[in-house]
C-alpha positions as CSV (number, residue, x, y, z in Angstrom):
1,M,-202.1,-117.1,-65.9
2,S,-200.5,-116.4,-62.6
3,E,-202.3,-117.5,-59.4
4,I,-203.8,-114.6,-57.4
5,R,-205.2,-115.7,-54.0
6,K,-208.3,-113.9,-52.9
7,E,-207.5,-113.9,-49.2
8,L,-204.4,-111.8,-49.6
9,K,-203.7,-108.1,-50.0
10,Y,-201.3,-106.9,-52.6
11,L,-199.1,-104.0,-53.5
12,S,-198.7,-102.8,-57.1
13,S,-195.0,-103.6,-56.6
14,H,-196.1,-107.3,-56.3
15,E,-195.7,-108.0,-52.6
16,W,-198.5,-109.9,-50.9
17,A,-199.6,-109.7,-47.3
18,R,-201.6,-112.3,-45.3
19,I,-203.2,-111.4,-42.0
20,E,-202.7,-114.5,-39.7
21,E,-205.1,-115.6,-37.0
22,D,-202.7,-114.1,-34.3
23,G,-202.8,-110.7,-35.9
24,T,-199.3,-110.9,-37.4
25,V,-198.8,-110.3,-41.1
26,T,-196.8,-112.6,-43.4
27,I,-195.2,-111.1,-46.5
28,G,-193.9,-112.5,-49.8
29,I,-194.0,-111.8,-53.5
30,S,-196.7,-112.8,-55.9
31,D,-196.8,-115.7,-58.3
32,H,-196.9,-113.0,-61.1
33,A,-193.7,-111.5,-59.7
34,Q,-191.8,-114.7,-59.4
35,E,-192.7,-115.6,-63.0
36,A,-191.5,-112.2,-64.2
37,L,-188.3,-112.5,-62.3
38,G,-187.4,-116.0,-63.5
39,D,-185.2,-118.3,-61.4
40,V,-184.7,-116.7,-57.9
41,V,-181.1,-117.0,-56.8
42,Y,-180.9,-114.9,-53.6
43,V,-183.3,-113.3,-51.1
44,E,-182.3,-110.7,-48.6
45,T,-184.7,-110.3,-45.7
46,P,-184.9,-107.7,-42.9
47,E,-183.4,-108.7,-39.5
48,V,-185.6,-110.1,-36.8
49,G,-186.3,-107.3,-34.3
50,S,-185.9,-104.6,-36.9
51,T,-188.7,-102.2,-37.8
52,V,-190.1,-101.9,-41.3
53,N,-192.3,-99.1,-42.6
54,A,-195.2,-99.4,-45.0
55,G,-194.2,-98.7,-48.6
56,E,-190.5,-98.7,-47.8
57,E,-187.7,-101.1,-48.9
58,A,-187.4,-104.1,-46.6
59,G,-185.2,-106.5,-48.6
60,V,-184.0,-107.6,-52.0
61,V,-184.8,-110.5,-54.3
62,E,-182.4,-111.4,-57.0
63,S,-183.0,-113.7,-60.0
64,V,-181.1,-114.6,-63.1
65,K,-182.7,-111.7,-64.8
66,A,-182.7,-108.8,-62.3
67,A,-182.6,-107.7,-58.7
68,S,-185.6,-106.1,-57.2
69,D,-186.3,-104.3,-53.9
70,I,-189.0,-105.8,-51.6
71,Y,-191.3,-103.3,-50.1
72,S,-193.2,-103.8,-46.9
73,P,-197.0,-103.5,-47.2
74,I,-197.2,-102.6,-43.5
75,S,-195.3,-101.0,-40.6
76,G,-194.2,-102.9,-37.6
77,E,-191.6,-105.1,-36.0
78,V,-190.1,-108.0,-37.9
79,I,-190.8,-111.1,-35.8
80,A,-189.6,-113.8,-38.2
81,V,-187.8,-114.3,-41.4
82,N,-187.9,-117.4,-43.7
83,E,-184.3,-118.7,-43.1
84,A,-185.0,-121.6,-45.4
85,L,-184.7,-119.2,-48.4
86,E,-180.9,-118.7,-47.6
87,D,-180.2,-122.3,-48.7
88,A,-183.2,-122.7,-51.2
89,P,-184.1,-119.3,-52.7
90,E,-185.8,-121.2,-55.6
91,T,-188.6,-122.0,-53.1
92,V,-190.0,-118.6,-54.1
93,N,-190.5,-119.9,-57.6
94,S,-192.1,-123.2,-56.6
95,S,-194.3,-121.9,-53.7
96,P,-194.6,-118.1,-53.6
97,Y,-197.6,-118.1,-51.3
98,D,-196.7,-120.9,-48.9
99,D,-193.2,-122.1,-48.3
100,G,-191.6,-119.1,-50.2
101,W,-192.8,-116.3,-47.7
102,F,-190.1,-113.7,-46.9
103,F,-190.8,-112.3,-43.4
104,K,-193.5,-111.8,-40.7
105,V,-194.4,-108.5,-39.0
106,K,-196.1,-107.6,-35.8
107,P,-198.0,-104.7,-37.3
108,N,-198.4,-101.3,-35.6
109,D,-201.7,-100.7,-37.4
110,L,-203.5,-103.2,-39.5
111,S,-205.6,-100.5,-41.2
112,E,-202.5,-99.7,-43.3
113,L,-203.5,-102.7,-45.4
114,D,-206.8,-101.0,-46.2
115,D,-205.0,-99.2,-49.0
116,A,-203.5,-102.4,-50.5
117,L,-205.1,-104.0,-53.5
118,D,-207.5,-106.9,-53.2
119,A,-207.2,-109.8,-55.6
120,A,-209.4,-108.2,-58.4
121,G,-207.5,-104.9,-58.1
122,Y,-204.1,-106.7,-58.3
123,Q,-205.2,-108.7,-61.3
124,A,-206.2,-105.5,-63.0
125,A,-202.9,-103.9,-62.1
126,C,-201.0,-106.9,-63.6
127,E,-203.1,-106.8,-66.8
128,D,-202.2,-103.1,-67.2
129,E,-198.5,-103.8,-67.2
């Protein structure tokens, strides 16, 4: 069974969002997603300073099995990307919620996450797949 952290918000497309103490939002893909993808070999993140929109494509993750778009759970300015993934994309497999995060956003409106799934909702969505 994949790990689903209760403190995070999720999209049905398997991205997670964590609201940090400073009001920024960190984004990555779930443990379930990395398991389904298999060995991650490449991650394309948005550029720092660019704008992402909730529900729209913000990057790509490629594995030995497939390439998948990454969707942003929230709109805002990208303030950081996980540059360590350029040299070690497999970090997404070993630590999807901690060291394997993709990018951080300064959100325009945190209420956009109100429509995201909580842990129970995400678990139910995964079980329905």
